[in-house]
Amino acid sequence: MQSFEQRAKELLQSLEGLPTVPDVMLKVNREIGSPSATARSLAAIIRNDPSLVAAVLRAANSPIYRGRYAETTSIQNAVARLGFKEVGRIVTSVSLIRTFEGLGSGIDHKAFWYHSVTTGIATGIFRRYSTRKQEMETIEAESAFVAGLLHDIGILLMDQYFPEELALVKSTASKLHIPLAQAERAALDTDHGRIGAMLLRRWSIPEEVVSAVAWHHDPDLAPPEHRRIAQIVHLADFICVNQAIGDTGEGLYEGFSEGAWHDLGLSVSDVESMLEEVRTEADRSEVIATV
Ligand SMILES: [Fe+2]
Ligand SMILES: [Fe+2]
């Protein structure tokens, strides 16, 4: 009999109208990476997209970003106020959130993206606290952020295209008090990480992002060349679940990989300050996730 993974692969390959990587997101990030980028040049790209204009203005005028500044209606001022890095995160998040808007009506999207954006931002915190500096430099901050942002999209895909299977594994997980990914592996021989990765593989995004999404629940099994980024996403996800930041409907969690903690050279003495930073970033990501 055909495996569920094979069935999912064939269905996802045959579907028309599946989300595609947003063009404006690529344009903005390309511009941010260019040495000639200015608030004006970024504003010029964002200006063509009304919903991004609204998102960037709302973020810049939200209490957490606004600070002592007066309210602004200028997209260029908003970009200058937020800074390129933050604009990149907002544009990436909002474009991807919008891309998946129509998928998974059984999922609370607001809670889903609050969890996902915070996980994306938390990857930066783990990168920074890791003592394996040389290894961390080989991982693009943007790749880790996007992997964190998209790590659970397999749940949206399953809710949309395999609602019966998802309902079944969810009820098994809650009956047996086991994590969702474990119930998925037992019943379907795959998990939502690998289902999400199938879609991302169709996008021309770096393989390290695809791998990190695929292995976020089993980071130590990721291919060696992408293991560190998978471990970062795994720990970032764990800390958000542990702190009850958002909810993707996964319920219980299996704890975290000690191998990941060890391989990243993290220190127990840093846990308190890392948690503090995650909580601060969660406030920002709540703004981003709801714009
Ligand atoms: Fe997950
Ligand atoms: Fe998650």
PDB file of C-alpha atoms and ligand atoms in Angstrom:
ATOM      1  CA  MET A   1       0.000   0.000   0.000  1.00  0.00           C
ATOM      2  CA  GLN A   2       1.146   3.507  -0.775  1.00  0.00           C
ATOM      3  CA  SER A   3       2.622   5.283   2.247  1.00  0.00           C
ATOM      4  CA  PHE A   4       0.991   8.432   3.596  1.00  0.00           C
ATOM      5  CA  GLU A   5       4.160  10.375   2.804  1.00  0.00           C
ATOM      6  CA  GLN A   6       4.012   9.242  -0.824  1.00  0.00           C
ATOM      7  CA  ARG A   7       0.323  10.093  -1.018  1.00  0.00           C
ATOM      8  CA  ALA A   8       0.964  13.544   0.465  1.00  0.00           C
ATOM      9  CA  LYS A   9       3.856  14.099  -1.925  1.00  0.00           C
ATOM     10  CA  GLU A  10       1.759  13.234  -4.958  1.00  0.00           C
ATOM     11  CA  LEU A  11      -1.136  15.364  -3.810  1.00  0.00           C
ATOM     12  CA  LEU A  12       1.066  18.380  -3.075  1.00  0.00           C
ATOM     13  CA  GLN A  13       2.763  17.996  -6.454  1.00  0.00           C
ATOM     14  CA  SER A  14      -0.490  17.819  -8.345  1.00  0.00           C
ATOM     15  CA  LEU A  15      -2.270  20.677  -6.602  1.00  0.00           C
ATOM     16  CA  GLU A  16      -2.696  23.898  -8.454  1.00  0.00           C
ATOM     17  CA  GLY A  17      -2.911  27.118  -6.486  1.00  0.00           C
ATOM     18  CA  LEU A  18      -0.604  26.054  -3.664  1.00  0.00           C
ATOM     19  CA  PRO A  19       1.178  28.944  -1.973  1.00  0.00           C
ATOM     20  CA  THR A  20       4.229  30.247  -3.788  1.00  0.00           C
ATOM     21  CA  VAL A  21       7.083  32.267  -2.372  1.00  0.00           C
ATOM     22  CA  PRO A  22       5.996  35.916  -2.290  1.00  0.00           C
ATOM     23  CA  ASP A  23       7.760  38.077  -4.847  1.00  0.00           C
ATOM     24  CA  VAL A  24       7.750  41.264  -2.805  1.00  0.00           C
ATOM     25  CA  MET A  25       9.440  39.459   0.090  1.00  0.00           C
ATOM     26  CA  LEU A  26      12.313  38.435  -2.182  1.00  0.00           C
ATOM     27  CA  LYS A  27      12.596  41.959  -3.606  1.00  0.00           C
ATOM     28  CA  VAL A  28      12.701  43.630  -0.179  1.00  0.00           C
ATOM     29  CA  ASN A  29      15.239  41.167   1.209  1.00  0.00           C
ATOM     30  CA  ARG A  30      17.414  41.500  -1.884  1.00  0.00           C
ATOM     31  CA  GLU A  31      17.370  45.265  -1.432  1.00  0.00           C
ATOM     32  CA  ILE A  32      18.207  45.005   2.285  1.00  0.00           C
ATOM     33  CA  GLY A  33      21.214  42.859   1.357  1.00  0.00           C
ATOM     34  CA  SER A  34      22.485  45.390  -1.159  1.00  0.00           C
ATOM     35  CA  PRO A  35      25.070  47.964  -0.012  1.00  0.00           C
ATOM     36  CA  SER A  36      23.153  50.777  -1.707  1.00  0.00           C
ATOM     37  CA  ALA A  37      19.909  50.160   0.255  1.00  0.00           C
ATOM     38  CA  THR A  38      18.337  53.239   1.828  1.00  0.00           C
ATOM     39  CA  ALA A  39      15.081  53.884   3.685  1.00  0.00           C
ATOM     40  CA  ARG A  40      13.928  55.523   0.478  1.00  0.00           C
ATOM     41  CA  SER A  41      14.789  52.596  -1.800  1.00  0.00           C
ATOM     42  CA  LEU A  42      13.080  50.140   0.558  1.00  0.00           C
ATOM     43  CA  ALA A  43      10.033  52.366   0.896  1.00  0.00           C
ATOM     44  CA  ALA A  44       9.809  52.506  -2.904  1.00  0.00           C
ATOM     45  CA  ILE A  45       9.399  48.719  -3.082  1.00  0.00           C
ATOM     46  CA  ILE A  46       7.040  48.440  -0.119  1.00  0.00           C
ATOM     47  CA  ARG A  47       4.880  51.294  -1.428  1.00  0.00           C
ATOM     48  CA  ASN A  48       3.642  49.093  -4.296  1.00  0.00           C
ATOM     49  CA  ASP A  49       2.012  46.692  -1.878  1.00  0.00           C
ATOM     50  CA  PRO A  50      -0.872  48.246   0.083  1.00  0.00           C
ATOM     51  CA  SER A  51      -1.113  45.541   2.714  1.00  0.00           C
ATOM     52  CA  LEU A  52       2.626  45.757   3.419  1.00  0.00           C
ATOM     53  CA  VAL A  53       2.362  49.531   3.683  1.00  0.00           C
ATOM     54  CA  ALA A  54      -0.377  49.084   6.268  1.00  0.00           C
ATOM     55  CA  ALA A  55       1.648  46.472   8.170  1.00  0.00           C
ATOM     56  CA  VAL A  56       4.858  48.519   8.282  1.00  0.00           C
ATOM     57  CA  LEU A  57       2.997  51.682   9.370  1.00  0.00           C
ATOM     58  CA  ARG A  58       1.061  49.840  12.036  1.00  0.00           C
ATOM     59  CA  ALA A  59       4.220  48.274  13.410  1.00  0.00           C
ATOM     60  CA  ALA A  60       6.116  51.597  13.396  1.00  0.00           C
ATOM     61  CA  ASN A  61       3.230  53.295  15.233  1.00  0.00           C
ATOM     62  CA  SER A  62       2.683  50.490  17.760  1.00  0.00           C
ATOM     63  CA  PRO A  63       3.724  51.372  21.335  1.00  0.00           C
ATOM     64  CA  ILE A  64       6.586  48.868  21.314  1.00  0.00           C
ATOM     65  CA  TYR A  65       8.301  50.409  18.280  1.00  0.00           C
ATOM     66  CA  ARG A  66       7.038  53.966  18.454  1.00  0.00           C
ATOM     67  CA  GLY A  67       8.819  54.971  21.664  1.00  0.00           C
ATOM     68  CA  ARG A  68       8.963  58.760  21.927  1.00  0.00           C
ATOM     69  CA  TYR A  69       8.363  59.384  18.234  1.00  0.00           C
ATOM     70  CA  ALA A  70       5.259  61.052  16.878  1.00  0.00           C
ATOM     71  CA  GLU A  71       2.813  59.012  14.821  1.00  0.00           C
ATOM     72  CA  THR A  72       3.951  58.722  11.228  1.00  0.00           C
ATOM     73  CA  THR A  73       2.065  58.199   7.990  1.00  0.00           C
ATOM     74  CA  SER A  74       5.217  58.185   5.883  1.00  0.00           C
ATOM     75  CA  ILE A  75       6.432  54.769   4.820  1.00  0.00           C
ATOM     76  CA  GLN A  76       9.991  56.104   4.498  1.00  0.00           C
ATOM     77  CA  ASN A  77       9.938  57.427   8.087  1.00  0.00           C
ATOM     78  CA  ALA A  78       8.493  54.139   9.272  1.00  0.00           C
ATOM     79  CA  VAL A  79      11.313  52.209   7.560  1.00  0.00           C
ATOM     80  CA  ALA A  80      13.936  54.526   9.070  1.00  0.00           C
ATOM     81  CA  ARG A  81      12.375  54.174  12.519  1.00  0.00           C
ATOM     82  CA  LEU A  82      12.157  50.396  12.428  1.00  0.00           C
ATOM     83  CA  GLY A  83      15.590  49.792  10.897  1.00  0.00           C
ATOM     84  CA  PHE A  84      16.346  47.488   7.965  1.00  0.00           C
ATOM     85  CA  LYS A  85      16.592  44.314  10.022  1.00  0.00           C
ATOM     86  CA  GLU A  86      13.174  44.803  11.587  1.00  0.00           C
ATOM     87  CA  VAL A  87      11.627  45.829   8.259  1.00  0.00           C
ATOM     88  CA  GLY A  88      13.024  42.607   6.761  1.00  0.00           C
ATOM     89  CA  ARG A  89      11.420  40.537   9.522  1.00  0.00           C
ATOM     90  CA  ILE A  90       8.090  42.331   9.201  1.00  0.00           C
ATOM     91  CA  VAL A  91       7.956  42.065   5.414  1.00  0.00           C
ATOM     92  CA  THR A  92       9.007  38.394   5.469  1.00  0.00           C
ATOM     93  CA  SER A  93       6.508  37.528   8.208  1.00  0.00           C
ATOM     94  CA  VAL A  94       3.570  39.468   6.805  1.00  0.00           C
ATOM     95  CA  SER A  95       4.148  38.197   3.250  1.00  0.00           C
ATOM     96  CA  LEU A  96       4.301  34.583   4.423  1.00  0.00           C
ATOM     97  CA  ILE A  97       1.368  34.902   6.808  1.00  0.00           C
ATOM     98  CA  ARG A  98      -0.672  36.306   3.927  1.00  0.00           C
ATOM     99  CA  THR A  99       0.517  33.511   1.636  1.00  0.00           C
ATOM    100  CA  PHE A 100      -0.961  30.879   3.961  1.00  0.00           C
ATOM    101  CA  GLU A 101      -4.076  32.856   4.843  1.00  0.00           C
ATOM    102  CA  GLY A 102      -6.545  30.588   3.067  1.00  0.00           C
ATOM    103  CA  LEU A 103      -5.124  27.316   4.382  1.00  0.00           C
ATOM    104  CA  GLY A 104      -6.186  25.412   7.469  1.00  0.00           C
ATOM    105  CA  SER A 105      -9.527  26.781   8.632  1.00  0.00           C
ATOM    106  CA  GLY A 106      -9.378  24.462  11.655  1.00  0.00           C
ATOM    107  CA  ILE A 107      -6.328  26.280  13.022  1.00  0.00           C
ATOM    108  CA  ASP A 108      -6.320  29.492  15.070  1.00  0.00           C
ATOM    109  CA  HIS A 109      -4.126  31.512  12.698  1.00  0.00           C
ATOM    110  CA  LYS A 110      -3.396  34.314  15.134  1.00  0.00           C
ATOM    111  CA  ALA A 111      -2.048  31.935  17.795  1.00  0.00           C
ATOM    112  CA  PHE A 112      -0.285  29.889  15.106  1.00  0.00           C
ATOM    113  CA  TRP A 113       1.654  32.857  13.717  1.00  0.00           C
ATOM    114  CA  TYR A 114       2.373  34.338  17.141  1.00  0.00           C
ATOM    115  CA  HIS A 115       4.123  31.048  17.973  1.00  0.00           C
ATOM    116  CA  SER A 116       5.812  30.904  14.562  1.00  0.00           C
ATOM    117  CA  VAL A 117       7.103  34.496  14.416  1.00  0.00           C
ATOM    118  CA  THR A 118       8.461  34.230  17.963  1.00  0.00           C
ATOM    119  CA  THR A 119      10.174  30.943  17.085  1.00  0.00           C
ATOM    120  CA  GLY A 120      11.728  32.684  14.075  1.00  0.00           C
ATOM    121  CA  ILE A 121      13.035  35.521  16.223  1.00  0.00           C
ATOM    122  CA  ALA A 122      14.165  33.140  18.984  1.00  0.00           C
ATOM    123  CA  THR A 123      16.497  31.406  16.499  1.00  0.00           C
ATOM    124  CA  GLY A 124      18.575  34.606  16.568  1.00  0.00           C
ATOM    125  CA  ILE A 125      18.803  34.403  20.364  1.00  0.00           C
ATOM    126  CA  PHE A 126      20.116  30.809  20.252  1.00  0.00           C
ATOM    127  CA  ARG A 127      22.589  31.739  17.523  1.00  0.00           C
ATOM    128  CA  ARG A 128      23.893  34.545  19.690  1.00  0.00           C
ATOM    129  CA  TYR A 129      24.178  32.515  22.897  1.00  0.00           C
ATOM    130  CA  SER A 130      25.829  29.553  21.183  1.00  0.00           C
ATOM    131  CA  THR A 131      29.535  29.306  21.977  1.00  0.00           C
ATOM    132  CA  ARG A 132      30.184  27.565  18.637  1.00  0.00           C
ATOM    133  CA  LYS A 133      30.819  30.898  16.973  1.00  0.00           C
ATOM    134  CA  GLN A 134      32.488  29.602  13.831  1.00  0.00           C
ATOM    135  CA  GLU A 135      29.693  27.138  13.141  1.00  0.00           C
ATOM    136  CA  MET A 136      27.080  29.817  13.801  1.00  0.00           C
ATOM    137  CA  GLU A 137      28.674  32.067  11.194  1.00  0.00           C
ATOM    138  CA  THR A 138      27.974  29.455   8.539  1.00  0.00           C
ATOM    139  CA  ILE A 139      24.231  29.723   9.247  1.00  0.00           C
ATOM    140  CA  GLU A 140      22.467  32.658   7.609  1.00  0.00           C
ATOM    141  CA  ALA A 141      20.419  34.574  10.198  1.00  0.00           C
ATOM    142  CA  GLU A 142      17.702  35.044   7.575  1.00  0.00           C
ATOM    143  CA  SER A 143      17.545  31.291   6.848  1.00  0.00           C
ATOM    144  CA  ALA A 144      17.165  30.441  10.536  1.00  0.00           C
ATOM    145  CA  PHE A 145      14.457  33.093  10.898  1.00  0.00           C
ATOM    146  CA  VAL A 146      12.472  31.800   7.910  1.00  0.00           C
ATOM    147  CA  ALA A 147      12.855  28.183   9.087  1.00  0.00           C
ATOM    148  CA  GLY A 148      11.541  29.193  12.517  1.00  0.00           C
ATOM    149  CA  LEU A 149       8.682  31.058  10.910  1.00  0.00           C
ATOM    150  CA  LEU A 150       7.661  28.126   8.702  1.00  0.00           C
ATOM    151  CA  HIS A 151       8.547  25.139  10.900  1.00  0.00           C
ATOM    152  CA  ASP A 152       4.921  24.147  11.574  1.00  0.00           C
ATOM    153  CA  ILE A 153       3.309  24.908   8.198  1.00  0.00           C
ATOM    154  CA  GLY A 154       2.894  21.147   7.749  1.00  0.00           C
ATOM    155  CA  ILE A 155       0.098  21.436  10.329  1.00  0.00           C
ATOM    156  CA  LEU A 156      -1.713  23.986   8.128  1.00  0.00           C
ATOM    157  CA  LEU A 157      -1.255  21.725   5.099  1.00  0.00           C
ATOM    158  CA  MET A 158      -2.567  18.682   6.948  1.00  0.00           C
ATOM    159  CA  ASP A 159      -5.541  20.619   8.292  1.00  0.00           C
ATOM    160  CA  GLN A 160      -6.330  21.723   4.749  1.00  0.00           C
ATOM    161  CA  TYR A 161      -5.650  18.581   2.721  1.00  0.00           C
ATOM    162  CA  PHE A 162      -5.678  15.706   5.225  1.00  0.00           C
ATOM    163  CA  PRO A 163      -8.174  16.786   7.891  1.00  0.00           C
ATOM    164  CA  GLU A 164      -9.201  13.226   8.753  1.00  0.00           C
ATOM    165  CA  GLU A 165      -5.636  12.073   9.320  1.00  0.00           C
ATOM    166  CA  LEU A 166      -4.894  15.178  11.395  1.00  0.00           C
ATOM    167  CA  ALA A 167      -8.015  14.681  13.515  1.00  0.00           C
ATOM    168  CA  LEU A 168      -7.036  11.051  14.066  1.00  0.00           C
ATOM    169  CA  VAL A 169      -3.458  11.770  15.174  1.00  0.00           C
ATOM    170  CA  LYS A 170      -4.619  14.662  17.342  1.00  0.00           C
ATOM    171  CA  SER A 171      -7.078  12.454  19.168  1.00  0.00           C
ATOM    172  CA  THR A 172      -4.463   9.677  19.573  1.00  0.00           C
ATOM    173  CA  ALA A 173      -1.987  12.250  20.925  1.00  0.00           C
ATOM    174  CA  SER A 174      -4.439  13.572  23.476  1.00  0.00           C
ATOM    175  CA  LYS A 175      -5.736  10.099  24.475  1.00  0.00           C
ATOM    176  CA  LEU A 176      -2.258   8.673  24.981  1.00  0.00           C
ATOM    177  CA  HIS A 177      -0.752  11.950  26.263  1.00  0.00           C
ATOM    178  CA  ILE A 178       1.951  11.893  23.648  1.00  0.00           C
ATOM    179  CA  PRO A 179       3.270  14.695  21.424  1.00  0.00           C
ATOM    180  CA  LEU A 180       1.520  15.229  18.103  1.00  0.00           C
ATOM    181  CA  ALA A 181       4.675  14.526  16.064  1.00  0.00           C
ATOM    182  CA  GLN A 182       5.055  11.174  17.855  1.00  0.00           C
ATOM    183  CA  ALA A 183       1.430  10.224  17.095  1.00  0.00           C
ATOM    184  CA  GLU A 184       1.981  11.259  13.466  1.00  0.00           C
ATOM    185  CA  ARG A 185       5.083   9.103  13.156  1.00  0.00           C
ATOM    186  CA  ALA A 186       3.312   6.103  14.692  1.00  0.00           C
ATOM    187  CA  ALA A 187       0.208   6.357  12.495  1.00  0.00           C
ATOM    188  CA  LEU A 188       1.535   7.930   9.299  1.00  0.00           C
ATOM    189  CA  ASP A 189       5.236   7.164   9.363  1.00  0.00           C
ATOM    190  CA  THR A 190       6.033  10.845   8.863  1.00  0.00           C
ATOM    191  CA  ASP A 191       5.361  14.083  10.733  1.00  0.00           C
ATOM    192  CA  HIS A 192       4.197  17.625  10.013  1.00  0.00           C
ATOM    193  CA  GLY A 193       7.816  18.797   9.749  1.00  0.00           C
ATOM    194  CA  ARG A 194       8.423  16.560   6.768  1.00  0.00           C
ATOM    195  CA  ILE A 195       5.028  17.370   5.233  1.00  0.00           C
ATOM    196  CA  GLY A 196       5.796  21.107   5.468  1.00  0.00           C
ATOM    197  CA  ALA A 197       9.225  20.523   3.948  1.00  0.00           C
ATOM    198  CA  MET A 198       7.588  18.940   0.886  1.00  0.00           C
ATOM    199  CA  LEU A 199       5.943  22.224   0.024  1.00  0.00           C
ATOM    200  CA  LEU A 200       9.084  24.247   0.726  1.00  0.00           C
ATOM    201  CA  ARG A 201      11.128  21.981  -1.512  1.00  0.00           C
ATOM    202  CA  ARG A 202       9.033  23.290  -4.401  1.00  0.00           C
ATOM    203  CA  TRP A 203      10.169  26.804  -3.526  1.00  0.00           C
ATOM    204  CA  SER A 204      13.650  27.957  -4.442  1.00  0.00           C
ATOM    205  CA  ILE A 205      14.673  28.555  -0.873  1.00  0.00           C
ATOM    206  CA  PRO A 206      17.900  27.295   0.670  1.00  0.00           C
ATOM    207  CA  GLU A 207      17.955  23.578   1.414  1.00  0.00           C
ATOM    208  CA  GLU A 208      19.061  24.361   4.986  1.00  0.00           C
ATOM    209  CA  VAL A 209      15.647  25.974   5.579  1.00  0.00           C
ATOM    210  CA  VAL A 210      13.842  22.957   4.125  1.00  0.00           C
ATOM    211  CA  SER A 211      15.927  20.574   6.239  1.00  0.00           C
ATOM    212  CA  ALA A 212      15.449  22.547   9.447  1.00  0.00           C
ATOM    213  CA  VAL A 213      11.663  22.491   8.931  1.00  0.00           C
ATOM    214  CA  ALA A 214      11.707  18.763   8.091  1.00  0.00           C
ATOM    215  CA  TRP A 215      13.721  17.846  11.197  1.00  0.00           C
ATOM    216  CA  HIS A 216      12.518  20.342  13.784  1.00  0.00           C
ATOM    217  CA  HIS A 217      11.207  17.523  15.999  1.00  0.00           C
ATOM    218  CA  ASP A 218      14.210  15.227  15.383  1.00  0.00           C
ATOM    219  CA  PRO A 219      17.078  17.671  14.910  1.00  0.00           C
ATOM    220  CA  ASP A 220      19.796  15.169  15.725  1.00  0.00           C
ATOM    221  CA  LEU A 221      18.699  13.066  12.734  1.00  0.00           C
ATOM    222  CA  ALA A 222      18.984  15.978  10.263  1.00  0.00           C
ATOM    223  CA  PRO A 223      21.669  15.622   7.577  1.00  0.00           C
ATOM    224  CA  PRO A 224      25.002  16.620   9.188  1.00  0.00           C
ATOM    225  CA  GLU A 225      25.425  19.709   6.973  1.00  0.00           C
ATOM    226  CA  HIS A 226      22.084  21.114   8.195  1.00  0.00           C
ATOM    227  CA  ARG A 227      22.025  19.713  11.705  1.00  0.00           C
ATOM    228  CA  ARG A 228      22.936  22.931  13.551  1.00  0.00           C
ATOM    229  CA  ILE A 229      20.154  25.003  11.974  1.00  0.00           C
ATOM    230  CA  ALA A 230      17.651  22.197  12.696  1.00  0.00           C
ATOM    231  CA  GLN A 231      18.866  22.140  16.308  1.00  0.00           C
ATOM    232  CA  ILE A 232      18.468  25.915  16.581  1.00  0.00           C
ATOM    233  CA  VAL A 233      14.893  25.781  15.248  1.00  0.00           C
ATOM    234  CA  HIS A 234      14.120  22.837  17.547  1.00  0.00           C
ATOM    235  CA  LEU A 235      15.273  24.698  20.663  1.00  0.00           C
ATOM    236  CA  ALA A 236      13.609  27.956  19.588  1.00  0.00           C
ATOM    237  CA  ASP A 237      10.347  26.026  19.072  1.00  0.00           C
ATOM    238  CA  PHE A 238      10.747  24.268  22.421  1.00  0.00           C
ATOM    239  CA  ILE A 239      11.277  27.492  24.358  1.00  0.00           C
ATOM    240  CA  CYS A 240       8.150  29.044  22.779  1.00  0.00           C
ATOM    241  CA  VAL A 241       6.053  25.972  23.587  1.00  0.00           C
ATOM    242  CA  ASN A 242       7.529  25.882  27.091  1.00  0.00           C
ATOM    243  CA  GLN A 243       6.654  29.542  27.629  1.00  0.00           C
ATOM    244  CA  ALA A 244       3.174  29.020  26.118  1.00  0.00           C
ATOM    245  CA  ILE A 245       3.841  31.632  23.429  1.00  0.00           C
ATOM    246  CA  GLY A 246       1.094  31.119  20.849  1.00  0.00           C
ATOM    247  CA  ASP A 247      -0.274  27.725  19.887  1.00  0.00           C
ATOM    248  CA  THR A 248      -0.230  25.613  16.742  1.00  0.00           C
ATOM    249  CA  GLY A 249      -2.457  22.913  18.171  1.00  0.00           C
ATOM    250  CA  GLU A 250       0.455  20.576  18.895  1.00  0.00           C
ATOM    251  CA  GLY A 251      -0.417  20.242  22.560  1.00  0.00           C
ATOM    252  CA  LEU A 252       2.112  18.305  24.622  1.00  0.00           C
ATOM    253  CA  TYR A 253       5.754  18.506  23.817  1.00  0.00           C
ATOM    254  CA  GLU A 254       8.376  15.832  23.999  1.00  0.00           C
ATOM    255  CA  GLY A 255      10.978  17.903  25.781  1.00  0.00           C
ATOM    256  CA  PHE A 256      14.088  19.113  24.069  1.00  0.00           C
ATOM    257  CA  SER A 257      17.091  17.412  22.549  1.00  0.00           C
ATOM    258  CA  GLU A 258      20.016  17.442  24.942  1.00  0.00           C
ATOM    259  CA  GLY A 259      22.218  16.735  21.944  1.00  0.00           C
ATOM    260  CA  ALA A 260      21.124  20.044  20.418  1.00  0.00           C
ATOM    261  CA  TRP A 261      21.848  21.897  23.646  1.00  0.00           C
ATOM    262  CA  HIS A 262      25.288  20.324  23.856  1.00  0.00           C
ATOM    263  CA  ASP A 263      26.159  20.745  20.157  1.00  0.00           C
ATOM    264  CA  LEU A 264      25.341  24.453  20.283  1.00  0.00           C
ATOM    265  CA  GLY A 265      27.532  24.844  23.383  1.00  0.00           C
ATOM    266  CA  LEU A 266      24.776  26.504  25.401  1.00  0.00           C
ATOM    267  CA  SER A 267      25.176  27.196  29.087  1.00  0.00           C
ATOM    268  CA  VAL A 268      22.605  26.616  31.833  1.00  0.00           C
ATOM    269  CA  SER A 269      23.708  29.889  33.437  1.00  0.00           C
ATOM    270  CA  ASP A 270      22.360  31.748  30.378  1.00  0.00           C
ATOM    271  CA  VAL A 271      18.868  30.233  30.554  1.00  0.00           C
ATOM    272  CA  GLU A 272      17.335  33.069  32.600  1.00  0.00           C
ATOM    273  CA  SER A 273      18.589  35.822  30.317  1.00  0.00           C
ATOM    274  CA  MET A 274      17.621  33.854  27.198  1.00  0.00           C
ATOM    275  CA  LEU A 275      14.088  33.437  28.546  1.00  0.00           C
ATOM    276  CA  GLU A 276      13.939  37.131  29.298  1.00  0.00           C
ATOM    277  CA  GLU A 277      14.967  37.976  25.725  1.00  0.00           C
ATOM    278  CA  VAL A 278      12.440  35.529  24.265  1.00  0.00           C
ATOM    279  CA  ARG A 279       9.656  37.121  26.313  1.00  0.00           C
ATOM    280  CA  THR A 280      10.642  40.609  25.136  1.00  0.00           C
ATOM    281  CA  GLU A 281      10.769  39.447  21.525  1.00  0.00           C
ATOM    282  CA  ALA A 282       7.408  37.722  21.943  1.00  0.00           C
ATOM    283  CA  ASP A 283       5.856  41.152  22.593  1.00  0.00           C
ATOM    284  CA  ARG A 284       7.313  42.405  19.312  1.00  0.00           C
ATOM    285  CA  SER A 285       6.264  39.342  17.391  1.00  0.00           C
ATOM    286  CA  GLU A 286       2.733  39.669  18.680  1.00  0.00           C
ATOM    287  CA  VAL A 287       2.666  43.042  16.915  1.00  0.00           C
ATOM    288  CA  ILE A 288       4.069  41.487  13.735  1.00  0.00           C
ATOM    289  CA  ALA A 289       1.789  38.436  13.821  1.00  0.00           C
ATOM    290  CA  THR A 290      -1.320  40.558  14.069  1.00  0.00           C
ATOM    291  CA  VAL A 291      -0.465  43.229  11.483  1.00  0.00           C
TER     292      VAL A 291
HETATM  293 FE    FE B   1       6.119  21.148  15.179  1.00  0.00          FE
HETATM  294 FE    FE B   2       6.147  24.714  16.803  1.00  0.00          FE
END
